[in-house]
Amino acid sequence: MDAQPPRPALSRQDQLLAAAGPAILLACALVPDLRAVAAVATIVGWVLLRASRSPAAIAWAAVLPLAVILTWPWVLGADAPIGDPACRDPFSVIAIRRVLVAVVGLALVGALAVAHRSDAGELGLARPRRWEAAAATAGCAVLVVAGLFIGPLIARPFFGELDFPVPPAALVPAVLFGIANGMLEEVLYRGAMQAWLGRLAPPWLAIGFQGLIFGIVHAGPEVQALLPVHILLLGSVGVAGGLARWRFGSLWIPIGIHVGADIALYVGLACRAAA
């Protein structure tokens, strides 16, 4: 379980300033058209608060990397099915795009971690224990198999009929995609956001907020039905990952499970016939 340092006593003004950053992220999660503006506002807000040495700066740092990353479809283009055999290409556009996004997102977290004296342990990235590495590996394997063969049945009520081949060669770019996206999202949500908000807020609030944002962000236009249920399910997944990260003091088990799910996600997304 994470050992939280004593939270600083904030003035009313600092409390409002600290809440403003997460509020901007919530707004842009709910209204995608605001995401580019929100990213700029979050960067400017953090710079000003950091320059003034306000304790509220850490709350803006917690949401800044995700606010920036949410703009990537406008910069690189949104993912879309590319069909077989294009999905077998080790350097498929979907896989490489996600690697680029992960590099930017993780670099942002690293830079902010240096600025706020946050280490790998606080982010949940300390060296995994043996049992933890084994659990992460097993969880990854289970999610790959379940995602490829059971996932389409579970996803059908939300996304409609999912019909796609599972070519073994597609697992090469799928692993690249899964590692990049799984690592990135866990570090953004359960790593930086949860840990840094937890410096100012109780653990339950930090865990609940990152789970809420996770659920909303993953309810994109491809969801065809039962949108509130989809948000609730994905939000619950985010909260469960946050609880695991808080209980074990580490991100490695959530990362392993997330990578496995995203390996299957790549095949399901990329190998469907192009529109």
Short mmCIF file of C-alpha atoms in Angstrom, two decimals:
data_model
loop_
_atom_site.label_atom_id
_atom_site.label_comp_id
_atom_site.label_asym_id
_atom_site.label_seq_id
_atom_site.Cartn_x
_atom_site.Cartn_y
_atom_site.Cartn_z
CA MET A 1 0.00 0.00 0.00
CA ASP A 2 1.29 3.48 -0.87
CA ALA A 3 2.68 5.45 2.05
CA GLN A 4 1.30 8.94 1.46
CA PRO A 5 3.24 11.90 2.91
CA PRO A 6 1.21 14.39 4.94
CA ARG A 7 -0.88 16.56 2.61
CA PRO A 8 -0.16 20.30 2.82
CA ALA A 9 -2.78 22.61 4.26
CA LEU A 10 -4.01 24.70 1.33
CA SER A 11 -5.61 28.10 1.48
CA ARG A 12 -9.05 28.49 -0.07
CA GLN A 13 -7.47 30.17 -3.08
CA ASP A 14 -4.98 27.33 -3.56
CA GLN A 15 -7.78 24.77 -3.26
CA LEU A 16 -9.69 26.49 -6.06
CA LEU A 17 -6.57 26.78 -8.20
CA ALA A 18 -5.75 23.09 -7.64
CA ALA A 19 -9.29 22.05 -8.61
CA ALA A 20 -9.25 24.12 -11.78
CA GLY A 21 -6.74 21.91 -13.60
CA PRO A 22 -8.69 18.66 -13.14
CA ALA A 23 -11.90 20.55 -13.98
CA ILE A 24 -10.43 21.57 -17.34
CA LEU A 25 -9.46 17.96 -18.04
CA LEU A 26 -12.97 16.76 -17.16
CA ALA A 27 -14.48 19.36 -19.50
CA CYS A 28 -12.30 18.35 -22.44
CA ALA A 29 -12.96 14.66 -21.78
CA LEU A 30 -16.69 15.36 -22.00
CA VAL A 31 -16.43 17.73 -25.00
CA PRO A 32 -13.76 16.52 -27.45
CA ASP A 33 -13.87 19.78 -29.43
CA LEU A 34 -12.34 21.53 -26.40
CA ARG A 35 -9.28 19.29 -26.21
CA ALA A 36 -6.80 21.42 -28.15
CA VAL A 37 -7.77 24.55 -26.20
CA ALA A 38 -7.69 22.61 -22.92
CA ALA A 39 -4.19 21.31 -23.63
CA VAL A 40 -2.87 24.83 -24.18
CA ALA A 41 -4.71 26.13 -21.10
CA THR A 42 -3.30 23.33 -18.95
CA ILE A 43 0.26 23.98 -20.09
CA VAL A 44 -0.04 27.74 -19.52
CA GLY A 45 -1.71 27.22 -16.14
CA TRP A 46 1.00 24.85 -14.95
CA VAL A 47 3.80 27.17 -16.09
CA LEU A 48 2.26 30.15 -14.26
CA LEU A 49 1.59 28.20 -11.08
CA ARG A 50 5.02 26.62 -11.12
CA ALA A 51 6.67 30.01 -11.65
CA SER A 52 4.76 31.40 -8.66
CA ARG A 53 5.66 28.31 -6.59
CA SER A 54 2.03 27.61 -5.88
CA PRO A 55 1.34 24.22 -4.24
CA ALA A 56 -1.58 23.89 -6.69
CA ALA A 57 0.91 23.34 -9.54
CA ILE A 58 1.14 19.61 -8.80
CA ALA A 59 -2.60 19.19 -9.52
CA TRP A 60 -2.10 20.73 -12.95
CA ALA A 61 0.98 18.57 -13.53
CA ALA A 62 -1.18 15.53 -12.72
CA VAL A 63 -3.54 16.22 -15.63
CA LEU A 64 -1.22 17.99 -18.09
CA PRO A 65 0.23 14.90 -19.87
CA LEU A 66 -3.21 13.42 -20.57
CA ALA A 67 -4.60 16.81 -21.67
CA VAL A 68 -1.82 17.00 -24.26
CA ILE A 69 -2.11 13.37 -25.36
CA LEU A 70 -5.85 13.69 -25.95
CA THR A 71 -5.06 16.01 -28.87
CA TRP A 72 -3.17 13.33 -30.82
CA PRO A 73 -6.02 12.45 -33.26
CA TRP A 74 -5.93 16.05 -34.50
CA VAL A 75 -2.16 15.89 -34.99
CA LEU A 76 -1.60 12.35 -36.30
CA GLY A 77 -5.07 11.28 -37.40
CA ALA A 78 -7.51 8.92 -35.73
CA ASP A 79 -7.09 5.14 -35.83
CA ALA A 80 -9.25 3.28 -38.33
CA PRO A 81 -9.37 -0.34 -39.57
CA ILE A 82 -6.73 -1.06 -42.20
CA GLY A 83 -7.64 -4.68 -42.96
CA ASP A 84 -5.63 -7.80 -43.67
CA PRO A 85 -2.81 -7.99 -44.84
CA ALA A 86 -1.95 -4.37 -43.90
CA CYS A 87 -2.49 -5.14 -40.22
CA ARG A 88 0.34 -7.71 -40.34
CA ASP A 89 2.96 -5.06 -41.18
CA PRO A 90 5.32 -4.78 -38.18
CA PHE A 91 5.42 -1.03 -38.86
CA SER A 92 1.72 -0.54 -39.48
CA VAL A 93 0.53 3.05 -39.19
CA ILE A 94 -1.60 2.24 -36.14
CA ALA A 95 1.28 0.66 -34.22
CA ILE A 96 3.87 3.32 -35.10
CA ARG A 97 1.44 6.14 -34.37
CA ARG A 98 0.81 4.75 -30.90
CA VAL A 99 4.54 4.40 -30.22
CA LEU A 100 5.05 8.07 -31.12
CA VAL A 101 2.20 9.11 -28.83
CA ALA A 102 3.65 7.01 -26.01
CA VAL A 103 7.11 8.57 -26.41
CA VAL A 104 5.62 12.07 -26.14
CA GLY A 105 3.36 11.22 -23.21
CA LEU A 106 6.04 9.42 -21.19
CA ALA A 107 8.54 12.20 -21.91
CA LEU A 108 6.07 14.74 -20.53
CA VAL A 109 5.57 12.68 -17.38
CA GLY A 110 9.34 12.36 -17.00
CA ALA A 111 9.91 16.10 -17.35
CA LEU A 112 7.16 16.92 -14.84
CA ALA A 113 8.46 14.27 -12.47
CA VAL A 114 11.86 15.97 -12.44
CA ALA A 115 10.24 19.37 -11.90
CA HIS A 116 8.20 18.09 -8.93
CA ARG A 117 10.83 15.73 -7.51
CA SER A 118 8.77 12.63 -8.19
CA ASP A 119 10.59 9.33 -8.51
CA ALA A 120 9.83 5.94 -10.06
CA GLY A 121 8.48 4.65 -6.77
CA GLU A 122 5.86 7.40 -6.51
CA LEU A 123 4.79 6.72 -10.10
CA GLY A 124 4.49 2.98 -9.37
CA LEU A 125 7.42 2.07 -11.60
CA ALA A 126 9.95 0.77 -9.08
CA ARG A 127 11.51 -2.58 -9.92
CA PRO A 128 8.75 -5.23 -9.75
CA ARG A 129 8.90 -8.01 -7.18
CA ARG A 130 9.06 -11.58 -8.52
CA TRP A 131 5.46 -12.45 -7.71
CA GLU A 132 4.38 -9.15 -9.21
CA ALA A 133 6.23 -9.79 -12.47
CA ALA A 134 4.71 -13.28 -12.65
CA ALA A 135 1.20 -11.93 -12.02
CA ALA A 136 1.66 -9.22 -14.65
CA THR A 137 2.88 -11.75 -17.22
CA ALA A 138 0.05 -14.17 -16.48
CA GLY A 139 -2.52 -11.38 -16.63
CA CYS A 140 -1.14 -10.26 -19.98
CA ALA A 141 -1.40 -13.77 -21.45
CA VAL A 142 -4.94 -14.29 -20.17
CA LEU A 143 -6.12 -10.95 -21.58
CA VAL A 144 -4.60 -11.65 -25.00
CA VAL A 145 -6.47 -14.96 -25.32
CA ALA A 146 -9.70 -13.63 -23.77
CA GLY A 147 -9.58 -10.46 -25.85
CA LEU A 148 -9.09 -12.26 -29.15
CA PHE A 149 -11.64 -15.02 -28.69
CA ILE A 150 -14.13 -13.84 -26.06
CA GLY A 151 -13.78 -10.09 -26.43
CA PRO A 152 -15.86 -9.78 -29.63
CA LEU A 153 -18.84 -11.42 -27.90
CA ILE A 154 -18.59 -9.08 -24.92
CA ALA A 155 -18.08 -6.01 -27.12
CA ARG A 156 -20.91 -6.76 -29.56
CA PRO A 157 -23.66 -4.96 -27.57
CA PHE A 158 -21.55 -1.79 -27.56
CA PHE A 159 -19.80 -1.83 -30.94
CA GLY A 160 -22.00 -4.03 -33.11
CA GLU A 161 -20.80 -7.08 -35.04
CA LEU A 162 -17.01 -7.46 -34.93
CA ASP A 163 -15.75 -9.72 -37.68
CA PHE A 164 -11.99 -9.84 -38.22
CA PRO A 165 -9.28 -12.42 -38.99
CA VAL A 166 -6.59 -13.20 -36.42
CA PRO A 167 -3.44 -13.65 -38.53
CA PRO A 168 -0.49 -14.76 -36.36
CA ALA A 169 1.80 -12.23 -38.07
CA ALA A 170 -0.43 -9.41 -36.81
CA LEU A 171 0.71 -10.21 -33.27
CA VAL A 172 4.07 -8.54 -33.98
CA PRO A 173 2.67 -5.01 -34.45
CA ALA A 174 0.01 -5.86 -31.86
CA VAL A 175 2.69 -6.38 -29.20
CA LEU A 176 4.31 -3.08 -30.18
CA PHE A 177 0.94 -1.33 -29.96
CA GLY A 178 0.01 -3.07 -26.71
CA ILE A 179 3.23 -2.23 -24.88
CA ALA A 180 3.16 1.39 -26.03
CA ASN A 181 -0.49 2.04 -25.28
CA GLY A 182 -0.73 -0.05 -22.11
CA MET A 183 2.37 1.53 -20.59
CA LEU A 184 1.34 5.03 -21.62
CA GLU A 185 -2.20 4.89 -20.25
CA GLU A 186 -1.25 3.27 -16.96
CA VAL A 187 1.46 5.85 -16.34
CA LEU A 188 -0.86 8.73 -17.31
CA TYR A 189 -3.90 7.62 -15.28
CA ARG A 190 -2.79 5.35 -12.44
CA GLY A 191 0.76 6.69 -12.32
CA ALA A 192 1.09 10.47 -12.64
CA MET A 193 -2.55 11.51 -12.26
CA GLN A 194 -3.35 9.33 -9.27
CA ALA A 195 -0.05 9.85 -7.47
CA TRP A 196 0.22 13.60 -7.95
CA LEU A 197 -3.43 14.35 -7.18
CA GLY A 198 -2.87 12.16 -4.12
CA ARG A 199 -0.38 14.71 -2.82
CA LEU A 200 -3.27 17.14 -2.29
CA ALA A 201 -6.39 14.96 -2.12
CA PRO A 202 -7.42 11.77 -0.27
CA PRO A 203 -6.57 8.52 -2.11
CA TRP A 204 -10.24 7.71 -2.78
CA LEU A 205 -10.71 11.01 -4.59
CA ALA A 206 -7.58 10.60 -6.73
CA ILE A 207 -8.53 7.00 -7.60
CA GLY A 208 -12.12 7.91 -8.37
CA PHE A 209 -11.23 10.91 -10.53
CA GLN A 210 -8.74 9.07 -12.72
CA GLY A 211 -11.24 6.22 -13.12
CA LEU A 212 -13.99 8.63 -14.15
CA ILE A 213 -11.76 10.29 -16.76
CA PHE A 214 -10.63 6.88 -18.01
CA GLY A 215 -14.23 5.79 -18.55
CA ILE A 216 -15.29 8.99 -20.31
CA VAL A 217 -12.25 9.20 -22.60
CA HIS A 218 -12.72 5.60 -23.78
CA ALA A 219 -16.34 6.22 -24.80
CA GLY A 220 -15.53 7.36 -28.34
CA PRO A 221 -17.74 7.68 -31.43
CA GLU A 222 -17.26 4.00 -32.25
CA VAL A 223 -19.55 3.04 -29.36
CA GLN A 224 -22.88 2.35 -31.06
CA ALA A 225 -25.16 1.67 -28.07
CA LEU A 226 -25.37 1.59 -24.27
CA LEU A 227 -22.99 4.53 -23.86
CA PRO A 228 -23.67 5.10 -20.12
CA VAL A 229 -23.09 1.40 -19.43
CA HIS A 230 -19.85 1.51 -21.43
CA ILE A 231 -18.60 4.51 -19.43
CA LEU A 232 -19.56 2.80 -16.16
CA LEU A 233 -17.75 -0.42 -17.10
CA LEU A 234 -14.58 1.31 -18.29
CA GLY A 235 -14.68 3.67 -15.32
CA SER A 236 -14.89 0.64 -13.03
CA VAL A 237 -11.88 -0.87 -14.79
CA GLY A 238 -9.99 2.37 -14.18
CA VAL A 239 -10.94 2.40 -10.51
CA ALA A 240 -9.95 -1.27 -10.12
CA GLY A 241 -6.55 -0.52 -11.65
CA GLY A 242 -6.19 2.47 -9.34
CA LEU A 243 -7.04 0.37 -6.28
CA ALA A 244 -4.49 -2.27 -7.33
CA ARG A 245 -1.85 0.40 -7.82
CA TRP A 246 -2.65 1.89 -4.38
CA ARG A 247 -2.82 -1.50 -2.62
CA PHE A 248 0.41 -2.91 -4.04
CA GLY A 249 2.26 0.39 -4.45
CA SER A 250 3.07 -0.56 -8.03
CA LEU A 251 1.76 -0.27 -11.58
CA TRP A 252 3.21 -3.49 -12.97
CA ILE A 253 0.15 -5.71 -12.59
CA PRO A 254 -2.20 -3.12 -14.15
CA ILE A 255 0.37 -2.58 -16.92
CA GLY A 256 0.57 -6.31 -17.69
CA ILE A 257 -3.21 -6.66 -17.87
CA HIS A 258 -3.57 -3.49 -19.93
CA VAL A 259 -0.89 -4.57 -22.41
CA GLY A 260 -2.64 -7.91 -22.90
CA ALA A 261 -5.98 -6.21 -23.52
CA ASP A 262 -4.42 -3.79 -26.00
CA ILE A 263 -2.67 -6.55 -27.95
CA ALA A 264 -6.11 -8.00 -28.61
CA LEU A 265 -7.48 -4.51 -29.24
CA TYR A 266 -4.95 -3.93 -32.02
CA VAL A 267 -5.99 -7.09 -33.88
CA GLY A 268 -9.67 -6.30 -33.44
CA LEU A 269 -9.21 -2.72 -34.63
CA ALA A 270 -6.55 -3.01 -37.33
CA CYS A 271 -7.50 -6.30 -38.99
CA ARG A 272 -11.11 -5.41 -39.67
CA ALA A 273 -11.79 -4.54 -43.28
CA ALA A 274 -11.00 -0.94 -44.13
CA ALA A 275 -14.07 1.22 -44.71
#
